[in-house]
Backbone as numpy.savetxt, mean C-alpha at the origin, in Angstrom:
# Nx Ny Nz CAx CAy CAz Cx Cy Cz
-18.80 -0.32 1.56 -17.75 -1.24 1.10 -16.83 -1.60 2.25
-16.50 -2.85 2.38 -15.60 -3.36 3.42 -14.20 -3.47 2.84
-13.22 -2.81 3.48 -11.84 -2.84 3.00 -10.90 -3.30 4.12
-9.76 -3.83 3.71 -8.73 -4.29 4.64 -7.52 -3.37 4.51
-6.85 -3.12 5.63 -5.64 -2.31 5.62 -4.58 -2.99 6.47
-3.35 -3.00 5.97 -2.21 -3.43 6.79 -1.20 -2.28 6.85
-0.29 -2.36 7.81 0.71 -1.31 7.95 0.16 -0.02 8.54
-0.93 -0.12 9.29 -1.63 1.08 9.76 -0.87 1.88 10.81
0.19 1.31 11.38 0.99 2.08 12.35 2.17 2.76 11.68
2.33 2.56 10.37 3.43 3.18 9.64 3.01 4.47 8.97
3.91 5.06 8.21 3.67 6.35 7.57 2.58 6.27 6.51
2.77 5.38 5.53 1.78 5.26 4.45 0.46 4.71 4.99
0.55 3.73 5.89 -0.66 3.15 6.45 -1.47 4.14 7.27
-0.80 5.02 8.01 -1.51 6.03 8.79 -2.27 6.98 7.88
-1.61 7.41 6.80 -2.27 8.30 5.84 -3.47 7.61 5.20
-3.32 6.32 4.92 -4.40 5.58 4.27 -5.56 5.35 5.23
-5.26 5.04 6.47 -6.33 4.84 7.46 -7.14 6.12 7.62
-6.46 7.25 7.70 -7.19 8.51 7.82 -8.09 8.73 6.61
-7.56 8.46 5.41 -8.35 8.63 4.18 -9.55 7.70 4.17
-9.35 6.47 4.62 -10.46 5.51 4.65 -11.55 5.96 5.62
-11.14 6.45 6.78 -12.11 6.90 7.77 -12.93 8.07 7.22
-12.31 8.92 6.42 -13.00 10.07 5.85 -13.91 9.70 4.68
-13.78 8.48 4.17 -14.55 8.05 3.00 -15.87 7.42 3.43
-16.96 8.11 3.17 -18.26 7.67 3.66 -18.76 6.40 2.98
-18.28 6.15 1.74 -18.71 4.93 1.04 -18.11 3.67 1.64
-17.12 3.81 2.51 -16.54 2.66 3.20 -17.36 2.38 4.45
-17.89 1.18 4.53 -18.77 0.82 5.63 -18.06 0.05 6.74
-16.89 -0.53 6.40 -16.12 -1.29 7.39 -14.65 -1.28 7.01
-13.80 -1.08 8.01 -12.35 -1.09 7.80 -11.76 -2.14 8.73
-11.25 -3.21 8.17 -10.59 -4.26 8.96 -9.09 -4.01 8.91
-8.53 -3.67 10.05 -7.10 -3.36 10.14 -6.39 -4.58 10.72
-5.50 -5.17 9.95 -4.69 -6.28 10.44 -3.40 -5.71 10.99
-3.14 -5.97 12.27 -1.96 -5.37 12.91 -1.45 -6.28 14.02
-0.14 -6.22 14.24 0.44 -6.99 15.34 0.15 -6.37 16.70
-0.12 -5.08 16.69 -0.33 -4.38 17.96 -1.49 -3.38 17.81
-2.00 -2.87 18.92 -3.09 -1.89 18.82 -2.70 -0.69 17.96
-3.69 -0.09 17.33 -3.49 1.03 16.41 -4.10 2.27 17.06
-3.25 3.18 17.50 -3.71 4.34 18.26 -4.67 5.22 17.47
-4.40 5.41 16.18 -5.31 6.23 15.39 -6.70 5.62 15.37
-6.77 4.31 15.24 -8.07 3.64 15.24 -8.76 3.81 16.58
-8.01 3.69 17.67 -8.59 3.88 19.00 -9.11 5.29 19.18
-8.31 6.27 18.75 -8.69 7.67 18.93 -9.86 8.07 18.04
-9.97 7.43 16.88 -11.06 7.79 15.95 -12.42 7.46 16.52
-12.48 6.41 17.34 -13.76 5.98 17.94 -14.84 5.84 16.85
-14.44 5.27 15.74 -15.34 5.06 14.61 -15.77 3.60 14.61
-17.05 3.33 14.73 -17.51 1.93 14.80 -17.22 1.12 13.54
-16.87 1.78 12.44 -16.55 1.06 11.21 -15.18 0.40 11.27
-14.32 0.87 12.18 -12.93 0.39 12.23 -12.82 -0.78 13.20
-12.32 -1.90 12.69 -12.12 -3.09 13.52 -10.66 -3.52 13.42
-9.92 -3.38 14.51 -8.52 -3.79 14.52 -8.44 -5.26 14.91
-7.87 -6.06 14.03 -7.72 -7.49 14.27 -6.25 -7.75 14.57
-5.95 -8.13 15.79 -4.57 -8.41 16.16 -4.15 -9.73 15.52
-3.12 -9.64 14.70 -2.70 -10.79 13.89 -1.19 -10.92 13.99
-0.72 -12.03 14.48 0.71 -12.19 14.77 1.51 -12.80 13.63
0.89 -13.64 12.81 1.62 -14.35 11.77 1.07 -13.99 10.40
1.76 -13.12 9.68 1.28 -12.64 8.39 1.57 -13.61 7.24
2.02 -14.81 7.58 2.15 -15.86 6.57 1.01 -16.88 6.67
0.11 -16.69 7.65 -0.98 -17.64 7.84 -2.29 -16.91 8.07
-3.35 -17.41 7.41 -4.69 -16.86 7.56 -5.65 -18.02 7.77
-5.94 -18.29 9.03 -6.80 -19.44 9.32 -8.27 -19.05 9.14
-9.13 -20.02 9.35 -10.56 -19.82 9.10 -11.14 -18.74 10.01
-10.60 -18.61 11.22 -11.11 -17.59 12.15 -10.83 -16.19 11.63
-9.60 -15.97 11.13 -9.26 -14.67 10.58 -10.09 -14.38 9.32
-10.17 -15.36 8.43 -10.91 -15.16 7.19 -12.40 -14.91 7.45
-12.92 -15.50 8.52 -14.32 -15.26 8.88 -14.53 -13.80 9.24
-13.55 -13.22 9.95 -13.65 -11.80 10.33 -13.51 -10.88 9.12
-12.90 -11.39 8.06 -12.68 -10.59 6.85 -13.75 -10.82 5.79
-14.71 -11.70 6.07 -15.75 -11.98 5.09 -16.46 -10.70 4.66
-16.70 -10.61 3.37 -17.37 -9.43 2.84 -16.43 -8.35 2.37
-15.14 -8.47 2.70 -14.16 -7.47 2.26 -14.00 -7.56 0.75
-13.89 -6.40 0.13 -13.77 -6.32 -1.33 -12.38 -5.91 -1.79
-11.56 -5.39 -0.87 -10.26 -4.86 -1.29 -9.32 -4.75 -0.10
-8.04 -4.63 -0.42 -7.02 -4.44 0.61 -5.96 -3.46 0.10
-5.57 -2.53 0.97 -4.36 -1.74 0.73 -3.26 -2.37 1.59
-2.27 -2.95 0.91 -1.17 -3.63 1.60 -0.03 -2.61 1.78
-0.04 -1.94 2.93 0.96 -0.92 3.23 1.99 -1.41 4.24
1.95 -2.69 4.53 2.91 -3.28 5.47 4.30 -3.29 4.84
5.28 -2.83 5.58 6.64 -2.84 5.04 7.64 -2.36 6.07
8.90 -2.40 5.70 9.98 -1.98 6.60 11.17 -1.55 5.74
11.97 -0.67 6.28 13.17 -0.24 5.56 14.19 -1.37 5.51
14.86 -1.51 4.36 15.87 -2.56 4.23 17.05 -2.34 5.17
17.19 -1.12 5.68 18.31 -0.81 6.59 18.04 -1.25 8.03
16.81 -1.66 8.32 16.45 -1.97 9.70 16.45 -3.47 10.01
16.57 -4.30 8.97 16.53 -5.76 9.18 17.54 -6.43 8.25
17.80 -7.71 8.51 18.69 -8.44 7.60 17.92 -8.81 6.33
18.65 -9.32 5.33 18.06 -9.58 4.02 16.92 -10.58 4.09
17.11 -11.69 4.82 16.07 -12.71 4.88 14.78 -12.17 5.50
14.93 -11.37 6.55 13.75 -10.78 7.19 13.07 -9.79 6.26
13.89 -9.03 5.53 13.31 -8.06 4.59 12.50 -8.78 3.50
13.03 -9.87 2.99 12.32 -10.64 1.96 11.01 -11.20 2.53
11.07 -11.70 3.74 9.87 -12.27 4.36 8.78 -11.21 4.50
9.15 -10.04 5.04 8.15 -8.99 5.28 7.65 -8.39 3.97
8.56 -8.14 3.05 8.21 -7.42 1.83 7.53 -8.30 0.79
8.02 -9.51 0.63 7.52 -10.39 -0.43 6.62 -11.50 0.11
7.13 -12.30 1.02 6.39 -13.49 1.46 5.05 -13.14 2.09
5.04 -12.12 2.95 3.79 -11.73 3.60 2.75 -11.29 2.57
3.18 -10.49 1.61 2.24 -9.98 0.61 1.67 -11.11 -0.25
2.52 -12.05 -0.64 2.07 -13.16 -1.49 1.05 -14.02 -0.76
1.34 -14.35 0.49 0.41 -15.18 1.26 -0.91 -14.47 1.50
-0.86 -13.17 1.73 -2.09 -12.41 1.95 -2.94 -12.38 0.68
-2.32 -12.09 -0.46 -3.07 -12.03 -1.71 -3.73 -13.38 -2.01
-2.98 -14.44 -1.73 -3.51 -15.79 -1.96 -4.74 -16.03 -1.09
-4.64 -15.66 0.19 -5.75 -15.88 1.12 -6.94 -14.97 0.79
-6.66 -13.70 0.49 -7.75 -12.75 0.26 -8.49 -13.02 -1.04
-7.84 -13.69 -1.98 -8.53 -14.02 -3.24 -9.71 -14.94 -2.99
-9.70 -15.65 -1.87 -10.81 -16.55 -1.54 -12.01 -15.79 -0.98
-11.84 -14.49 -0.71 -12.95 -13.70 -0.18 -13.94 -13.30 -1.27
-13.55 -13.49 -2.52 -14.46 -13.25 -3.64 -14.75 -14.58 -4.32
-15.97 -14.73 -4.79 -16.31 -15.94 -5.53 -16.76 -15.60 -6.95
-16.40 -14.40 -7.41 -16.85 -13.96 -8.72 -15.73 -13.28 -9.49
-15.47 -13.76 -10.69 -14.48 -13.12 -11.55 -14.97 -11.77 -12.04
-16.30 -11.55 -11.97 -16.86 -10.26 -12.37 -16.57 -9.18 -11.33
-16.32 -9.61 -10.11 -15.99 -8.67 -9.04 -14.81 -9.24 -8.23
-13.62 -9.25 -8.82 -12.47 -9.83 -8.12 -12.06 -8.99 -6.92
-11.43 -9.65 -5.97 -10.88 -8.94 -4.81 -9.74 -8.05 -5.28
-9.75 -6.79 -4.88 -8.72 -5.83 -5.29 -7.60 -5.78 -4.25
-6.40 -6.08 -4.68 -5.24 -6.09 -3.80 -4.28 -5.00 -4.28
-4.13 -3.95 -3.49 -3.25 -2.84 -3.83 -1.95 -3.00 -3.05
-0.90 -3.34 -3.77 0.42 -3.56 -3.15 1.22 -2.27 -3.23
1.50 -1.69 -2.07 2.28 -0.45 -2.04 3.75 -0.81 -2.23
4.22 -0.59 -3.45 5.61 -0.87 -3.80 6.43 0.40 -3.55
7.30 0.76 -4.45 8.09 1.97 -4.24 8.88 2.35 -5.47
9.14 3.63 -5.60 9.95 4.11 -6.72 11.32 3.44 -6.69
11.74 2.96 -7.85 13.02 2.25 -7.93 12.86 0.75 -8.04
11.68 0.23 -7.71 11.43 -1.20 -7.89 11.62 -1.55 -9.36
12.15 -2.73 -9.62 12.46 -3.06 -11.01 12.32 -4.56 -11.29
11.92 -4.86 -12.51 11.90 -6.24 -13.01 13.19 -6.59 -13.74
14.10 -5.62 -13.83 15.37 -5.86 -14.53 16.54 -5.34 -13.68
16.76 -5.96 -12.52 17.83 -5.48 -11.64 19.21 -5.72 -12.22
20.15 -4.89 -11.84 21.55 -5.07 -12.16 22.29 -5.39 -10.87
23.57 -5.63 -10.97 24.34 -5.95 -9.77 24.42 -4.75 -8.82
24.06 -3.56 -9.33 24.11 -2.37 -8.50 22.76 -2.05 -7.85
21.72 -2.81 -8.21 20.38 -2.55 -7.68 20.32 -2.88 -6.19
19.76 -1.99 -5.37 19.63 -2.28 -3.94 18.63 -3.41 -3.70
18.69 -3.96 -2.50 17.81 -5.08 -2.15 16.34 -4.71 -2.35
15.96 -3.52 -1.89 14.54 -3.17 -1.96 14.05 -3.16 -3.41
14.88 -2.69 -4.34 14.48 -2.62 -5.74 14.24 -4.01 -6.31
15.13 -4.94 -5.97 15.00 -6.32 -6.44 13.76 -7.00 -5.84
13.64 -6.89 -4.52 12.58 -7.63 -3.83 11.20 -7.06 -4.15
11.10 -5.74 -4.19 9.81 -5.14 -4.57 9.45 -5.54 -6.00
10.45 -5.52 -6.90 10.20 -5.93 -8.28 9.77 -7.38 -8.38
10.43 -8.25 -7.64 10.06 -9.66 -7.63 8.63 -9.84 -7.11
8.28 -9.09 -6.09 6.94 -9.19 -5.51 5.89 -8.72 -6.49
6.15 -7.61 -7.16 5.23 -7.14 -8.19 5.00 -8.21 -9.25
6.08 -8.86 -9.67 5.98 -9.90 -10.70 5.15 -11.08 -10.22
5.44 -11.56 -9.03 4.70 -12.71 -8.50 3.22 -12.38 -8.32
2.92 -11.18 -7.85 1.52 -10.78 -7.67 0.82 -10.65 -9.02
1.54 -10.15 -10.01 0.98 -10.04 -11.35 0.66 -11.43 -11.93
1.56 -12.38 -11.69 1.32 -13.75 -12.16 0.13 -14.37 -11.44
-0.01 -14.06 -10.16 -1.15 -14.56 -9.41 -2.45 -13.94 -9.93
-2.39 -12.64 -10.24 -3.54 -11.95 -10.83 -3.96 -12.66 -12.12
-2.99 -12.99 -12.97 -3.28 -13.62 -14.26 -3.89 -15.00 -14.11
-3.52 -15.72 -13.06 -3.96 -17.11 -12.90 -5.13 -17.27 -11.93
-5.56 -16.18 -11.30 -6.62 -16.25 -10.29 -7.76 -15.33 -10.68
-8.85 -15.85 -11.20 -9.96 -15.01 -11.68 -10.57 -14.12 -10.60
-10.44 -14.52 -9.34 -11.08 -13.76 -8.26 -10.12 -12.75 -7.61
-9.03 -12.43 -8.30 -8.04 -11.49 -7.74 -7.63 -10.47 -8.79
-7.55 -9.22 -8.36 -6.96 -8.16 -9.19 -5.89 -7.47 -8.36
-4.71 -7.29 -8.94 -3.59 -6.67 -8.24 -3.11 -5.44 -9.00
-2.85 -4.35 -8.27 -2.19 -3.18 -8.83 -1.08 -2.77 -7.87
0.03 -2.26 -8.44 1.20 -1.93 -7.62 1.64 -0.49 -7.85
1.16 0.44 -7.03 1.65 1.82 -7.10 3.05 1.94 -6.50
3.84 2.85 -7.06 5.22 3.07 -6.61 5.41 4.52 -6.14
4.97 4.84 -4.94 5.22 6.20 -4.45 6.72 6.46 -4.30
7.09 7.73 -4.33 8.51 8.10 -4.26 8.82 8.72 -2.89
9.10 10.01 -2.86 9.47 10.67 -1.59 8.21 10.93 -0.78
7.87 9.99 0.09 6.66 10.10 0.89 6.88 11.15 1.98
6.02 12.16 2.00 6.27 13.35 2.82 5.03 13.71 3.64
5.16 13.61 4.97 4.06 13.96 5.88 4.32 15.28 6.59
5.26 16.08 6.09 5.67 17.30 6.77 4.48 18.20 7.09
3.58 18.35 6.14 2.44 19.27 6.33 1.14 18.53 6.64
1.26 17.29 7.02 0.07 16.48 7.34 -0.03 16.36 8.86
-0.47 17.43 9.48 -0.42 17.53 10.94 -1.29 16.50 11.65
-2.40 16.13 11.04 -3.34 15.24 11.73 -2.79 13.84 11.96
-1.80 13.41 11.16 -1.24 12.06 11.39 0.08 12.09 12.15
0.60 13.27 12.43 1.89 13.37 13.10 1.98 12.60 14.41
0.92 12.60 15.24 1.01 11.85 16.51 1.09 10.34 16.34
0.79 9.85 15.14 0.65 8.41 14.94 1.78 7.77 14.14
2.56 8.56 13.46 3.60 7.97 12.60 4.87 7.71 13.40
5.61 6.67 13.04 6.83 6.33 13.78 7.92 7.37 13.56
8.80 7.49 14.54 9.95 8.39 14.42 10.89 7.81 13.36
11.15 8.53 12.28 11.99 7.97 11.21 13.48 7.99 11.51
13.86 8.65 12.58 15.28 8.71 12.94 15.92 10.02 12.50
17.05 10.31 13.10 17.73 11.59 12.87 18.18 11.74 11.42
18.70 10.67 10.83 19.22 10.76 9.46 18.12 11.15 8.48
16.95 10.54 8.64 15.84 10.85 7.75 15.39 12.29 7.93
15.33 12.73 9.18 14.89 14.10 9.46 15.84 15.11 8.83
17.14 14.85 8.94 18.12 15.75 8.34 17.98 15.75 6.82
17.81 14.56 6.25 17.66 14.45 4.80 16.43 15.21 4.31
15.31 15.05 5.01 14.09 15.73 4.59 14.20 17.24 4.78
14.92 17.66 5.83 15.11 19.10 6.04 15.90 19.71 4.90
16.89 18.96 4.39 17.73 19.46 3.31 17.10 19.26 1.93
16.52 18.08 1.72 16.03 17.74 0.38 14.54 18.00 0.18
13.80 18.05 1.29 12.36 18.23 1.18 11.95 19.46 0.39
12.45 20.64 0.74 12.04 21.85 -0.01 12.33 21.79 -1.50
13.54 21.39 -1.94 13.75 21.33 -3.40 12.90 20.26 -4.09
12.64 19.14 -3.41 11.78 18.11 -4.01 10.38 18.66 -4.20
9.87 19.35 -3.17 8.51 19.88 -3.24 8.35 20.93 -4.32
9.40 21.68 -4.60 9.29 22.80 -5.54 9.88 22.52 -6.92
11.00 21.78 -6.96 11.71 21.61 -8.22 11.56 20.22 -8.84
11.26 19.23 -8.02 11.18 17.86 -8.51 9.87 17.24 -8.04
8.79 17.91 -8.40 7.48 17.53 -7.89 7.06 16.13 -8.31
7.56 15.65 -9.44 7.16 14.32 -9.91 7.60 13.22 -8.94
8.59 13.53 -8.07 9.07 12.56 -7.09 8.47 12.79 -5.71
7.55 13.74 -5.60 6.99 14.09 -4.29 5.68 13.37 -4.06
5.59 12.66 -2.93 4.36 11.94 -2.55 3.84 12.49 -1.23
3.11 13.60 -1.25 2.54 14.10 0.00 1.52 13.11 0.54
1.57 12.84 1.82 0.73 11.78 2.38 -0.78 12.00 2.26
-1.30 13.24 2.32 -2.75 13.37 2.12 -3.18 12.86 0.75
-2.42 13.19 -0.28 -2.72 12.72 -1.63 -2.57 11.21 -1.72
-1.47 10.68 -1.16 -1.17 9.26 -1.29 -2.22 8.40 -0.61
-2.62 8.77 0.61 -3.64 8.00 1.32 -4.96 7.99 0.57
-5.33 9.14 0.02 -6.57 9.23 -0.75 -6.48 8.40 -2.02
-5.33 8.47 -2.70 -5.15 7.69 -3.93 -5.27 6.20 -3.67
-4.57 5.70 -2.67 -4.59 4.27 -2.38 -6.01 3.80 -2.02
-6.74 4.64 -1.31 -8.11 4.31 -0.95 -8.99 4.24 -2.20
-8.87 5.24 -3.06 -9.68 5.26 -4.30 -9.32 4.08 -5.21
-8.03 3.77 -5.31 -7.62 2.66 -6.16 -8.20 1.34 -5.65
-8.15 1.14 -4.34 -8.70 -0.08 -3.76 -10.20 -0.19 -3.97
-10.88 0.94 -3.94 -12.33 0.94 -4.10 -12.78 0.82 -5.55
-11.83 0.84 -6.48 -12.17 0.74 -7.89 -12.69 2.04 -8.48
-12.37 3.15 -7.83 -12.86 4.45 -8.30 -11.97 5.07 -9.37
-10.82 4.44 -9.62 -9.92 4.95 -10.67 -9.98 3.97 -11.83
-10.74 4.33 -12.83 -11.00 3.43 -13.96 -9.76 3.22 -14.81
-9.68 2.04 -15.42 -8.57 1.74 -16.32 -8.46 2.77 -17.44
-9.59 3.30 -17.87 -9.57 4.27 -18.96 -8.85 5.55 -18.57
-8.83 5.87 -17.29 -8.10 7.05 -16.82 -6.61 6.77 -16.74
-6.24 5.51 -16.54 -4.84 5.13 -16.38 -4.16 4.91 -17.72
-4.90 4.31 -18.65 -4.34 3.93 -19.96 -3.66 5.13 -20.63
-2.39 4.94 -21.00 -1.67 5.97 -21.73 -0.98 7.03 -20.89
-1.19 6.99 -19.58 -0.54 7.98 -18.72 0.96 7.74 -18.64
1.78 8.78 -18.71 3.21 8.62 -18.43 3.40 8.06 -17.02
4.23 7.03 -16.90 4.45 6.42 -15.59 3.52 5.27 -15.27
2.58 4.97 -16.16 1.66 3.84 -15.97 1.99 2.77 -17.01
2.19 1.54 -16.55 2.51 0.45 -17.47 1.88 -0.85 -16.96
1.69 -1.77 -17.87 1.13 -3.07 -17.52 2.25 -4.06 -17.22
2.04 -4.82 -16.16 2.87 -5.99 -15.86 1.89 -7.16 -15.84
1.79 -7.85 -16.97 0.70 -8.81 -17.11 -0.60 -8.04 -17.05
-1.58 -8.50 -16.27 -2.85 -7.77 -16.16 -2.81 -6.62 -15.15
-1.73 -6.52 -14.38 -1.65 -5.54 -13.29 -1.11 -4.21 -13.78
-1.53 -3.15 -13.11 -0.95 -1.84 -13.36 0.24 -1.60 -12.44
1.33 -1.09 -13.01 2.43 -0.53 -12.25 2.30 0.99 -12.39
2.20 1.68 -11.28 1.93 3.12 -11.31 3.04 3.88 -10.62
3.88 4.53 -11.43 4.95 5.35 -10.89 4.37 6.61 -10.25
5.20 7.32 -9.50 4.72 8.45 -8.73 4.13 9.55 -9.62
4.73 9.77 -10.80 4.17 10.82 -11.66 2.78 10.46 -12.15
2.51 9.18 -12.36 1.17 8.76 -12.75 0.19 8.94 -11.58
0.64 8.61 -10.37 -0.20 8.79 -9.19 -0.60 10.25 -9.05
0.37 11.14 -9.17 0.10 12.58 -9.03 -0.88 13.05 -10.11
-0.67 12.59 -11.33 -1.55 13.01 -12.43 -2.98 12.56 -12.17
-3.15 11.33 -11.72 -4.48 10.81 -11.43 -5.18 11.58 -10.32
-4.37 12.17 -9.42 -4.93 12.93 -8.30 -4.96 14.44 -8.58
-4.70 14.79 -9.82 -4.83 16.19 -10.21 -3.70 17.09 -9.82
-2.51 16.50 -9.56 -1.35 17.31 -9.19 -0.37 17.41 -10.36
């Protein structure tokens, strides 16, 4: 199976790339990235093809030709709302994902086998924001809604939006050389909050080995709707699944 990955130099993307490389049923991994991906270089796996792509709002015929045959994408591209202004955050979080889903839907010509687009959202995303809702909650929620509407109107596209919570790579040593430095504030927060989250509030804990494997399985269609139906934390947004972190953990046996 040929799959696409974005955000491969980030935390979630690094975990997902490792999981994809370990999955023997995946025959090709097309990584869309603005810059070289060190994990891909170090893996020396002929299945991994890094495509340097500068404009994530445009997919010309040359790019789509390189993606021909792809059946799914894990969209892990993202950025913290604290690192950019609002307009840039909206562009990266919402506009890029919408344009990609639109373009990738053309990679399938069969409603019986629609292209699977897994949008990595986040805990706290909402379709009913209040004046107190942070930007990320509003924009992620808006993106989920737009992707769900696209799913409903595009027979060759299927979209699901998992919402991981406290993403934690503390014990994931193999990806440590590849993930970006989160900064001093994050490190202090994880040092203080990480242990109680891992032990007392497990439903909010997203260990990266589990998360990367889950996103890979979801993209490959290995998690059947029958397993999701009725799970706490799983709900429909139009035809799309919204999967909260507790549902993700349950599906992965945690």
